[in-house]
mmCIF file of C-alpha atoms in Angstrom:
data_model
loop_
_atom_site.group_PDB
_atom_site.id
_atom_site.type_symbol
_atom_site.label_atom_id
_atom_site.label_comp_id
_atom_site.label_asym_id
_atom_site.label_seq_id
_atom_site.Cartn_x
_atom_site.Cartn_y
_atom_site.Cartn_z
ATOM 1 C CA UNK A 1 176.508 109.092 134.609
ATOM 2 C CA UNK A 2 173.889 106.904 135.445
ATOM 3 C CA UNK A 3 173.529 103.962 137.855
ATOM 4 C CA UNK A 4 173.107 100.694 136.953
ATOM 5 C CA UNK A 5 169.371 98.826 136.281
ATOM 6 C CA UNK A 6 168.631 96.847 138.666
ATOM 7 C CA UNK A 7 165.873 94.127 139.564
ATOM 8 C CA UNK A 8 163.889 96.578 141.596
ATOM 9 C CA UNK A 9 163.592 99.533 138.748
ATOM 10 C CA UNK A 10 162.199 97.216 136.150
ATOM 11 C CA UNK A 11 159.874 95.664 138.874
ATOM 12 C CA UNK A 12 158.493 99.378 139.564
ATOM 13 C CA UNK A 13 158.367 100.414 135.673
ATOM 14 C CA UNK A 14 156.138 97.075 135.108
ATOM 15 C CA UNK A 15 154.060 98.203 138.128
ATOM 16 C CA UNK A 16 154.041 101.290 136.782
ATOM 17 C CA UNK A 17 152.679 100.380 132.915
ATOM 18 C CA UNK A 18 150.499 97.637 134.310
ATOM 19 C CA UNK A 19 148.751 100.631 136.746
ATOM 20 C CA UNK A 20 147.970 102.673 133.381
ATOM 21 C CA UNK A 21 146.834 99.914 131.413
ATOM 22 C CA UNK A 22 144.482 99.003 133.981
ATOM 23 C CA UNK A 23 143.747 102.503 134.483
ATOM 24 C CA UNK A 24 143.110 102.834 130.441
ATOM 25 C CA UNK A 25 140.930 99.336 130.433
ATOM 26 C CA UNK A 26 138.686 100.921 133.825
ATOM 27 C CA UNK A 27 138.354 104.204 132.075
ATOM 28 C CA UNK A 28 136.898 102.620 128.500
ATOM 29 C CA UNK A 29 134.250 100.314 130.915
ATOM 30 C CA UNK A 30 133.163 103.480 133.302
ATOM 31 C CA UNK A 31 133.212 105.772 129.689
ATOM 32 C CA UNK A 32 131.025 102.464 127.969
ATOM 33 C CA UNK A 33 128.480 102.762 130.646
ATOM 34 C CA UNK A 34 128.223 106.636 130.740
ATOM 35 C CA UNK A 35 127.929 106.169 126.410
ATOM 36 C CA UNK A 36 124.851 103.816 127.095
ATOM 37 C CA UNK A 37 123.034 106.414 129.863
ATOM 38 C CA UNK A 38 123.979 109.310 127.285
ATOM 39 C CA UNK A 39 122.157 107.682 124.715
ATOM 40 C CA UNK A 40 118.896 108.109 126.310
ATOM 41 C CA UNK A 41 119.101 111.517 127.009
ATOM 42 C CA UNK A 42 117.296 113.780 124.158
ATOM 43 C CA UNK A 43 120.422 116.448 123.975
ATOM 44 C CA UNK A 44 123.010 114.515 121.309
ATOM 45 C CA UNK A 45 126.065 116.689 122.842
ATOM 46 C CA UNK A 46 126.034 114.375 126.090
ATOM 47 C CA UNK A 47 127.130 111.260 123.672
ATOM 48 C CA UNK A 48 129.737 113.717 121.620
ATOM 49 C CA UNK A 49 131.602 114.310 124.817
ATOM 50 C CA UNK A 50 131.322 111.071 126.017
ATOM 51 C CA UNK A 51 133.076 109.288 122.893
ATOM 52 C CA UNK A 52 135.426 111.874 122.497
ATOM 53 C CA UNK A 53 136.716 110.738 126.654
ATOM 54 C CA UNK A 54 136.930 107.287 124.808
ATOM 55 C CA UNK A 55 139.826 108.013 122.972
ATOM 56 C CA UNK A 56 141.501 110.982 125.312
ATOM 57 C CA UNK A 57 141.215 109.239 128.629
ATOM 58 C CA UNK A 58 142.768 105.808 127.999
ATOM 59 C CA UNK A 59 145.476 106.916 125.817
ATOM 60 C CA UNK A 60 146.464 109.710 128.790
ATOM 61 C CA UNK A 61 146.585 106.332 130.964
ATOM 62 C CA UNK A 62 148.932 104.737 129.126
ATOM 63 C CA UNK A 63 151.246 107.781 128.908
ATOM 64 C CA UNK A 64 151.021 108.402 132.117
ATOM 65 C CA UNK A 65 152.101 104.933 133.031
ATOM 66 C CA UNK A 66 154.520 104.836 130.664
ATOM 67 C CA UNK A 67 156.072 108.297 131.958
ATOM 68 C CA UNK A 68 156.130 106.849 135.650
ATOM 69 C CA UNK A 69 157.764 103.686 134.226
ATOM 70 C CA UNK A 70 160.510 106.193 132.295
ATOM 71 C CA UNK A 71 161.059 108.250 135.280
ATOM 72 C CA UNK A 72 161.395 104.480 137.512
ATOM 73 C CA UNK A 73 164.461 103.709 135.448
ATOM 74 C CA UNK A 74 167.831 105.052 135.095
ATOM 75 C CA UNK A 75 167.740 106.669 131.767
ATOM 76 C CA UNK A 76 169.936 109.104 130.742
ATOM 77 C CA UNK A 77 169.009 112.940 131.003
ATOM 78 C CA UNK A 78 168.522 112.977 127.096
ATOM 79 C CA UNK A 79 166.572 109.630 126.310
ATOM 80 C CA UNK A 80 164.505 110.868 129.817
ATOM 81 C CA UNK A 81 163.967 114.234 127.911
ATOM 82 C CA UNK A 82 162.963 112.337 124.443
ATOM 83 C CA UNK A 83 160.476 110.017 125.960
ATOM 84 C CA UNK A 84 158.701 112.660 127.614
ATOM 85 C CA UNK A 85 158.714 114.466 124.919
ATOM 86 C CA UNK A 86 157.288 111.713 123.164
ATOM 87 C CA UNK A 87 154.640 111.177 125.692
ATOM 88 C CA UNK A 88 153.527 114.227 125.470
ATOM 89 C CA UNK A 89 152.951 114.377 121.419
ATOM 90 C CA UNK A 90 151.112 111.513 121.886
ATOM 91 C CA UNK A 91 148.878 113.233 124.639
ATOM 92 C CA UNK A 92 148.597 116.331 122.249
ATOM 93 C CA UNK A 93 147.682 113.976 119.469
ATOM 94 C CA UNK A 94 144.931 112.619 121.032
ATOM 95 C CA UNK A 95 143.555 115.428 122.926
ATOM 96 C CA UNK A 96 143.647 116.955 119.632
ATOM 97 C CA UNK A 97 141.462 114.429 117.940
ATOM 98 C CA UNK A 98 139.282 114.584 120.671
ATOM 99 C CA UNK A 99 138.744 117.945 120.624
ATOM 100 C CA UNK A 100 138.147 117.593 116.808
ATOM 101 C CA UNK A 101 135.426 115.637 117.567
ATOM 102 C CA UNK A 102 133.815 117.305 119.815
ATOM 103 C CA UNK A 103 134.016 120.833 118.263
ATOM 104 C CA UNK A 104 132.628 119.108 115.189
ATOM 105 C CA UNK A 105 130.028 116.880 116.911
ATOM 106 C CA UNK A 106 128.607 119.855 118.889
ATOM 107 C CA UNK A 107 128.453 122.599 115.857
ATOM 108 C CA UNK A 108 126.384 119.960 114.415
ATOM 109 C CA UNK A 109 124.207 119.046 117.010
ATOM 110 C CA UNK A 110 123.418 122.738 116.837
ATOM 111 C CA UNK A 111 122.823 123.229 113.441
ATOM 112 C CA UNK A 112 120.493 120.177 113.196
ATOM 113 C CA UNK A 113 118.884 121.702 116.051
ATOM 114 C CA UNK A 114 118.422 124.899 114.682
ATOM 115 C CA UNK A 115 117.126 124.128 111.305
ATOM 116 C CA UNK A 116 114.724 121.043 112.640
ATOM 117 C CA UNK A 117 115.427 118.202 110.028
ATOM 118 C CA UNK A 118 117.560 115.156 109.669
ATOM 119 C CA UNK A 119 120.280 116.684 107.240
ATOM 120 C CA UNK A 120 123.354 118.708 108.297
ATOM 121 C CA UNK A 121 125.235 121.514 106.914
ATOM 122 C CA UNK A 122 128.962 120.354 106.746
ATOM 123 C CA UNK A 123 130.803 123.281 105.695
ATOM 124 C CA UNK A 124 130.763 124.763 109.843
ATOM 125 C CA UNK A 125 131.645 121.287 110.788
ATOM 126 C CA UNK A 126 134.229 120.678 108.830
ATOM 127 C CA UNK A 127 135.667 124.043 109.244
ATOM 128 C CA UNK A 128 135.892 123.655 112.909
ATOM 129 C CA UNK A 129 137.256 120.607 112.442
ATOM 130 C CA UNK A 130 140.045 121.707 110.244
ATOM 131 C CA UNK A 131 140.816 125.157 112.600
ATOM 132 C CA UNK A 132 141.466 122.294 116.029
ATOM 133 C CA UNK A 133 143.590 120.159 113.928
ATOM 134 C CA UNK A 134 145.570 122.906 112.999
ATOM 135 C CA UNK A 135 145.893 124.322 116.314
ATOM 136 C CA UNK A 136 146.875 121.302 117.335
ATOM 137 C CA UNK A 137 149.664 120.657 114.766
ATOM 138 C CA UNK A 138 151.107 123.823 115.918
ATOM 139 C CA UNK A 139 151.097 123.237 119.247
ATOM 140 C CA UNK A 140 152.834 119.681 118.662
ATOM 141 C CA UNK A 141 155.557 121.411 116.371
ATOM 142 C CA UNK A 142 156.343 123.893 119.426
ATOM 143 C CA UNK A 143 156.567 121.011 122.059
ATOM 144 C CA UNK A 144 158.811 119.234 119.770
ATOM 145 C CA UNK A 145 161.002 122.705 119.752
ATOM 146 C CA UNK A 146 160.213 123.374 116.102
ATOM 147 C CA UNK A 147 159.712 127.531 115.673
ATOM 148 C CA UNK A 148 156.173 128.109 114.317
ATOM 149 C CA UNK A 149 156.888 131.895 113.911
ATOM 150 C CA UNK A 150 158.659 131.285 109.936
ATOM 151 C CA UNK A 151 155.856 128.981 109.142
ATOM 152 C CA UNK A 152 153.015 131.272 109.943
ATOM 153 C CA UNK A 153 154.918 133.767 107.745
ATOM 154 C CA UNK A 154 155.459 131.833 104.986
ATOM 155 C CA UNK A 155 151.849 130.255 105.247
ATOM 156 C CA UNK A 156 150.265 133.847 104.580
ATOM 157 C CA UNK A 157 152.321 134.570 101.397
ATOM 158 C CA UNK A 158 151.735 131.238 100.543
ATOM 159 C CA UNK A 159 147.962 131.830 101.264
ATOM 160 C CA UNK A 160 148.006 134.887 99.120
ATOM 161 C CA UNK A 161 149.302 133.061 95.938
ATOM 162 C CA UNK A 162 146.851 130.239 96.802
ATOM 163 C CA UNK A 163 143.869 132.713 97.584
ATOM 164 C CA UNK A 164 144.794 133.802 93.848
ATOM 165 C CA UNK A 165 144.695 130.254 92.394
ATOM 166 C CA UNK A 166 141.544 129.683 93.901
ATOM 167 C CA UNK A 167 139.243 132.338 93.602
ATOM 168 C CA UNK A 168 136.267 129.685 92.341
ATOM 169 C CA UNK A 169 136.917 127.691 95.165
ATOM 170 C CA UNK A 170 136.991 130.701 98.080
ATOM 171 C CA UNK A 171 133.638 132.358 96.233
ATOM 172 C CA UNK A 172 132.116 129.089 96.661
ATOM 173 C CA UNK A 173 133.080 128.646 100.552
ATOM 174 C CA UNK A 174 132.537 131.854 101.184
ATOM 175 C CA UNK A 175 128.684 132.254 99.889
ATOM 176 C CA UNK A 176 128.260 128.396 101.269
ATOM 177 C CA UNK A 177 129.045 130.242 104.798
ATOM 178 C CA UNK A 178 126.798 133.264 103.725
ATOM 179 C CA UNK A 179 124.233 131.643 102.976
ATOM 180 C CA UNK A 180 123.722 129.225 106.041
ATOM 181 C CA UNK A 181 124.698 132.796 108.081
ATOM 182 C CA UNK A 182 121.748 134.362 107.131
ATOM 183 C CA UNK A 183 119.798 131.566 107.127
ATOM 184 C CA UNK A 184 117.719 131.998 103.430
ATOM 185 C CA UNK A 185 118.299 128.472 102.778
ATOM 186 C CA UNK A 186 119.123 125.857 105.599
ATOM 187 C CA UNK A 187 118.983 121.586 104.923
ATOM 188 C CA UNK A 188 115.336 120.405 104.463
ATOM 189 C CA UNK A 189 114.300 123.231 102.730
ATOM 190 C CA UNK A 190 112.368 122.622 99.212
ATOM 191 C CA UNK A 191 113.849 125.370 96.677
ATOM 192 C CA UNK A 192 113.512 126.277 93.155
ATOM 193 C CA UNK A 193 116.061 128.318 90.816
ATOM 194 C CA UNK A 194 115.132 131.069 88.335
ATOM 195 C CA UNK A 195 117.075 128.105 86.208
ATOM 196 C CA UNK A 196 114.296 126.102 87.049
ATOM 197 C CA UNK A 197 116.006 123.463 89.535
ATOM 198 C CA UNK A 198 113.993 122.514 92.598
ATOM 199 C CA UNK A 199 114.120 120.066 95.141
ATOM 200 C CA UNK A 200 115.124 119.686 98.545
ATOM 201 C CA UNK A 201 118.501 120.481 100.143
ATOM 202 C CA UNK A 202 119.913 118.064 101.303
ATOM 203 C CA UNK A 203 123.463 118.980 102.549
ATOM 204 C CA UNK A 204 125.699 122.535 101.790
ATOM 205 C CA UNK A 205 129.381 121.761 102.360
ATOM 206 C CA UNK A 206 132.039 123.708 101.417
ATOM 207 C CA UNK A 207 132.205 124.193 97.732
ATOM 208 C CA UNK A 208 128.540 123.273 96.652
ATOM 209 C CA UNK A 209 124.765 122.338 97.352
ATOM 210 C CA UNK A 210 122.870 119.193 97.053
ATOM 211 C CA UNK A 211 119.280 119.254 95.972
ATOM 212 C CA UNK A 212 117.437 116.124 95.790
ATOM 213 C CA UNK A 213 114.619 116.468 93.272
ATOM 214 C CA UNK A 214 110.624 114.345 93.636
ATOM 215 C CA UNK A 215 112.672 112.179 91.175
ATOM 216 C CA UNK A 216 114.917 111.307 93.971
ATOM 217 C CA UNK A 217 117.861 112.729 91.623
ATOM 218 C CA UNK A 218 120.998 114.727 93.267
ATOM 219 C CA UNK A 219 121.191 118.053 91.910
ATOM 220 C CA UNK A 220 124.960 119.704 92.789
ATOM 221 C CA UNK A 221 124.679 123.757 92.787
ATOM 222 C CA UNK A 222 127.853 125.837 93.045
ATOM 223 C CA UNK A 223 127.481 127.911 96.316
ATOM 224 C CA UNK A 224 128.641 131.353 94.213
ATOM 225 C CA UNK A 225 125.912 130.357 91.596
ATOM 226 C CA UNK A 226 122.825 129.283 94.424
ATOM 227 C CA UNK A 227 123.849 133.278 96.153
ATOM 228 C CA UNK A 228 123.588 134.739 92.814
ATOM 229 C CA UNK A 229 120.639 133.398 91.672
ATOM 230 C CA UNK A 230 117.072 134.313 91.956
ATOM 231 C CA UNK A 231 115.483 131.378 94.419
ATOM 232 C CA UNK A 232 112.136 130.569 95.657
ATOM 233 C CA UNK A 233 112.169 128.246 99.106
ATOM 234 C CA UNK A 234 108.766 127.337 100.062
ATOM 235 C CA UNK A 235 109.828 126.262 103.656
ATOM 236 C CA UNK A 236 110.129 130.098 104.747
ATOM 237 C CA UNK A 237 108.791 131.686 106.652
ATOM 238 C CA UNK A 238 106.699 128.918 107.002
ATOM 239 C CA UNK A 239 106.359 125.029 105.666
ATOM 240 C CA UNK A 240 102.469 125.367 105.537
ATOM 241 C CA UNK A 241 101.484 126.953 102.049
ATOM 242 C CA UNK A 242 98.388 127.266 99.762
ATOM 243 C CA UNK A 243 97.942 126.659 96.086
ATOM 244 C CA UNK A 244 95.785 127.867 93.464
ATOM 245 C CA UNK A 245 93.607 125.603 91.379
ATOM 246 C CA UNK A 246 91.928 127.118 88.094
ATOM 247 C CA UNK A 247 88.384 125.493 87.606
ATOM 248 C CA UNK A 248 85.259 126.898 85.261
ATOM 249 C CA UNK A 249 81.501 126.102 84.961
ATOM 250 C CA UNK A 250 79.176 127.093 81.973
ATOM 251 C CA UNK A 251 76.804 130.208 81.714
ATOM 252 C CA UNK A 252 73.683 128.287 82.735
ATOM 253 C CA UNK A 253 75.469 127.189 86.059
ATOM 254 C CA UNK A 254 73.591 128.503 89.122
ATOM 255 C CA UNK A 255 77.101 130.216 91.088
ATOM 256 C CA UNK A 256 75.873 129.886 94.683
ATOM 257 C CA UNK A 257 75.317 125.933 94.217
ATOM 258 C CA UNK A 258 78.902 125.985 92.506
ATOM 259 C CA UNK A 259 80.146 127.840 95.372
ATOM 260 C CA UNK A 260 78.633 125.720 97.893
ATOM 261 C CA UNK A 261 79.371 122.270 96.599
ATOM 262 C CA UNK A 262 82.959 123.742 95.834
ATOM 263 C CA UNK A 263 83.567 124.680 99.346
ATOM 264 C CA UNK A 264 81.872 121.441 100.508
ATOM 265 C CA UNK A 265 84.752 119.211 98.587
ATOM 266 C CA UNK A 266 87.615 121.541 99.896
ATOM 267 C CA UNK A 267 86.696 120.830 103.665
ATOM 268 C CA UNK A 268 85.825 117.097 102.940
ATOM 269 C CA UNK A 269 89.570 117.003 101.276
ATOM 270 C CA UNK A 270 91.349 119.473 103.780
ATOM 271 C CA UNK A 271 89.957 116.778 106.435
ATOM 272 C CA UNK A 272 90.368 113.710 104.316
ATOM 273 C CA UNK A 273 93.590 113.738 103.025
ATOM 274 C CA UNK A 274 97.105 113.500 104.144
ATOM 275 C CA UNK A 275 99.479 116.547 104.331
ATOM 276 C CA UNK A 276 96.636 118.993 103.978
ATOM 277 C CA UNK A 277 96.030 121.709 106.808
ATOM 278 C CA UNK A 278 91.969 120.647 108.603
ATOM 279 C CA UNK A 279 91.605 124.220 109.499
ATOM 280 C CA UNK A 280 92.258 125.636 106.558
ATOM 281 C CA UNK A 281 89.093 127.996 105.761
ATOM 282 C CA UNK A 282 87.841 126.749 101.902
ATOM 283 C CA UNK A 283 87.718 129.934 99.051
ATOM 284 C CA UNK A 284 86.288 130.144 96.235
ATOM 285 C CA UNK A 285 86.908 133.170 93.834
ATOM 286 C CA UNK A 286 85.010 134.098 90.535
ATOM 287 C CA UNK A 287 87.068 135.729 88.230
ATOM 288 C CA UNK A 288 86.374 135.524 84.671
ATOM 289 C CA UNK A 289 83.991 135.667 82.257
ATOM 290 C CA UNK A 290 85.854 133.374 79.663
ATOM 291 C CA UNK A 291 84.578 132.314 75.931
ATOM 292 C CA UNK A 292 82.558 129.421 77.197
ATOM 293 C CA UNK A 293 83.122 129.308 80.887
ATOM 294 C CA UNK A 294 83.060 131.610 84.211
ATOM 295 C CA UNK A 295 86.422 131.054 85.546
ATOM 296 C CA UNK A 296 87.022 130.525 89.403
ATOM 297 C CA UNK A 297 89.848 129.791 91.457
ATOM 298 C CA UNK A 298 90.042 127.114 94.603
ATOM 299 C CA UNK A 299 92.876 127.628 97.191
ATOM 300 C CA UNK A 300 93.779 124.649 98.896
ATOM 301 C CA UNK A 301 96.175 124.678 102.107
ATOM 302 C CA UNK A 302 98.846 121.922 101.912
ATOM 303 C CA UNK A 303 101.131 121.305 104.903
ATOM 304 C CA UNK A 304 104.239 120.766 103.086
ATOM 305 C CA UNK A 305 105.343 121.541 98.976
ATOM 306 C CA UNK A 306 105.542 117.835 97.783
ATOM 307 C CA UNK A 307 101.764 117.278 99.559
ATOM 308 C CA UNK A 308 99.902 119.271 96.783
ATOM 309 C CA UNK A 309 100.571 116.771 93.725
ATOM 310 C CA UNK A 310 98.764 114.368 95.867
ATOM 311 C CA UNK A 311 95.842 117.240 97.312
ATOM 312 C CA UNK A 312 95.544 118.471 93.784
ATOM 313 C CA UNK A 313 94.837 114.542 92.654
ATOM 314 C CA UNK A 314 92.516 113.933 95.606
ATOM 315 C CA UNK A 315 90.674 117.587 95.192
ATOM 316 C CA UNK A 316 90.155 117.053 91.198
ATOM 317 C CA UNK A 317 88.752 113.496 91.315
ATOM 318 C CA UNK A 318 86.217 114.613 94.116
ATOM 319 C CA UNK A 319 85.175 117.088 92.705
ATOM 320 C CA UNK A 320 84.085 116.295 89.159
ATOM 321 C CA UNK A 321 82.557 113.186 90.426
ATOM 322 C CA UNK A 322 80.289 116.099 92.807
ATOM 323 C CA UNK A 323 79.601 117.996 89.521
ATOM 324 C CA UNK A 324 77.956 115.172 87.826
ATOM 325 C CA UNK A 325 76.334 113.967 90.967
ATOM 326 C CA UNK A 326 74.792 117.726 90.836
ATOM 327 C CA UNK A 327 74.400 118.024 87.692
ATOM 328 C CA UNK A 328 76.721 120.957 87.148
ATOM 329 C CA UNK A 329 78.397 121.114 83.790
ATOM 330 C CA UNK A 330 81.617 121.926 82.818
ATOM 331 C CA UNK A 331 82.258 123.295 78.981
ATOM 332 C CA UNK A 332 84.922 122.188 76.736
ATOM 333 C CA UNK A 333 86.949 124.897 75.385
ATOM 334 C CA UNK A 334 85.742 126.883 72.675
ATOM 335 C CA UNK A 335 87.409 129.010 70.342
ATOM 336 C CA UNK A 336 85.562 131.818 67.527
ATOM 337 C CA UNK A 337 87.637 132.046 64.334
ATOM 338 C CA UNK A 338 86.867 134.979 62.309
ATOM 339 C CA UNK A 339 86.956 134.453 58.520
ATOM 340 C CA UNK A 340 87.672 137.709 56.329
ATOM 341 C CA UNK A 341 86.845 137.595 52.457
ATOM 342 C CA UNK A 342 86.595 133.943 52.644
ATOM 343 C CA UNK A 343 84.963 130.936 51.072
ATOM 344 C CA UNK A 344 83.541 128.251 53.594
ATOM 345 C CA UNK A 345 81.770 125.516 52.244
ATOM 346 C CA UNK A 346 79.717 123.137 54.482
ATOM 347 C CA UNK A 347 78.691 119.747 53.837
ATOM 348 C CA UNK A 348 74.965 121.003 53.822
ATOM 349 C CA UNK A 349 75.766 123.540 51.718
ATOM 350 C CA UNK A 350 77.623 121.563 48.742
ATOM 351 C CA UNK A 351 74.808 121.735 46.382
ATOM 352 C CA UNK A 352 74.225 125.797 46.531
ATOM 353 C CA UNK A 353 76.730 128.311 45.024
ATOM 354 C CA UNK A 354 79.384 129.426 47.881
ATOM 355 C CA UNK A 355 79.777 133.635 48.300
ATOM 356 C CA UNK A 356 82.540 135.191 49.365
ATOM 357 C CA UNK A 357 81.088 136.813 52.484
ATOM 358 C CA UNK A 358 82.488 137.597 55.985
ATOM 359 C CA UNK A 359 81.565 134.584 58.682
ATOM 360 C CA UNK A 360 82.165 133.071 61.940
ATOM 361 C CA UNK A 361 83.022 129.261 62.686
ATOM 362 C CA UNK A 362 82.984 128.071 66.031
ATOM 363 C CA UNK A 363 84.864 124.758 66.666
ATOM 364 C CA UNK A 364 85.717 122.988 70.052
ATOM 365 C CA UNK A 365 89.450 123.070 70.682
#
């Protein structure tokens, strides 16, 4: 049996509740002013910790006040055992929350890290996530005296039977994790599919891929179908690229002077212009001896994919506008048709008989 309450054992569970609330109200001011300092620092996993302790560190306050007020008080040996008990599910709870967060919050402070842009890869994060709340559901069911032993067992037939069910779904996760594992694609990158998608990536979660194509359009890609397929990122091994632009001059073009005022528009643009690379060396390459031109090719270096639309623009306007200046010509397109055992008649020609005869016509295209 228990005593009786008296006026003293309510006074000391009152002191004992108003000591953890203050407690609780002096933590969330002294964890307020660590959040502000932490947000100054350049390392992001100072202000995950610190706003996990938010939630942890006043709620373990108040249970502890509230388990000094129970233990003030002349409770029975059973309601004393349930309110601790209680108590300490709540203390799980949050801890477990807490270290949700922070488990989360720090696997993606490291994958932003690692991959150097602004989007994150949610699949580890919310993996993590999922594998502490878990933990932490187990662990409450055992305080609470619940056997965890039958539920594991019945979770892995149950998982085989699932596993079954969702083969799509697993493929998907799995190449989502394979894929961020060895690092071929990673959020930022610009890609393009064999299918012909492109675009950058913006996220990879668990069952799919975001792409975000120049039209500012979301393009979702299965995981299973993004590992299977043949892919092109131009972000690796390295952001900086070159293109090729196809240019030709007529026969009666002196080369060297198409060469040098060539090169001299590829520096002024590699300097000029936004997103290309300054020290990138300017090339020109003959190649052909076309129908009515000599073929050539210009590489350009661009810093980034989505700069050469713009470099391309820049590099074509400046340098017809140099051709003219110099008085190099460029040909339009010509094409020789051969006529077999046919009859041609010309407007000069309408008066005389026509032959059959074998001729050429030459026509612009």
């Amino acid at each position: 049996m228990t005593r009786a309450l008296t006026l003293d054992d309510l006074l000391y569970a009152g002191i004992a509740i108003a000591a953890g609330l203050l407690a609780a109200f002096l933590l969330r001011m002294l964890l307020r002013w660590l959040g502000r300092h932490a947000e100054r620092t350049s390392w992001r996993g100072d202000d995950v910790l610190v706003d996990a302790l938010r939630m942890i560190a006043p709620w373990a306050a108040v249970a502890g006040g509230a388990a000094f007020a129970a233990a003030a008080l002349p409770l029975t040996r059973t309601v004393h055992h349930n309110v601790n008990q209680a108590l300490t599910v709540l203390v799980i709870v949050a801890a477990t929350v807490s270290a949700a967060r922070v488990v989360a919050g720090l696997v993606q402070t490291v994958t932003q890290s690692r991959s150097g842009v602004a989007g994150s890869a949610t699949i580890f994060t919310n993996i993590t996530r999922i594998l502490v709340l878990a933990i932490g559901f187990m662990v409450v069911l055992q305080t609470l005296g619940i056997p965890i032993a039958p539920m594991i067992t019945a979770l892995g037939v149950g998982g085989l039977a699932v596993a079954l069910a969702l083969q799509d779904t697993l493929a998907n996760l799995f190449a989502g994790i394979h894929i961020l594992a060895s690092k071929t694609v990673q959020p930022g990158d610009y890609i393009r599919l064999s299918s012909g998608e492109e675009g950058y990536v913006e996220d990879i979660n668990w069952r799919q891929t975001t792409v975000r194509a120049l039209s500012n359009n979301l393009v979702v890609i299965p995981n299973g179908q993004l590992a299977k397929t043949n892919m092109t990122n131009f972000m690796r091994p390295e952001q900086e690229l070159t293109i090729l632009v196809q240019a030709g001059v007529s026969y009666d073009s002196d080369l060297e002077q198409v060469e040098r005022v060539t090169t001299e528009v590829v520096a002024e643009v590699m300097t000029e212009i936004t997103g290309a690379i300054p020290e990138h060396e300017p090339a020109v390459r003959f190649h052909t001896f076309g129908d009515s031109r000599i073929g050539f090719t210009v590489i350009l270096g661009v810093g980034e994919f989505s700069d050469q639309y713009r470099i391309k623009h820049e590099f074509i306007k400046r340098l017809h506008r140099r051709y003219r200046e110099e008085g190099i010509r460029i040909p339009s397109p010509a094409r020789t048709v051969a006529l077999q055992q046919g009859t041609v008649v010309f407007p000069q020609q309408r008066d005389a008989e026509p032959e059959p005869s074998d001729m050429t016509l030459t026509r612009p295209i």
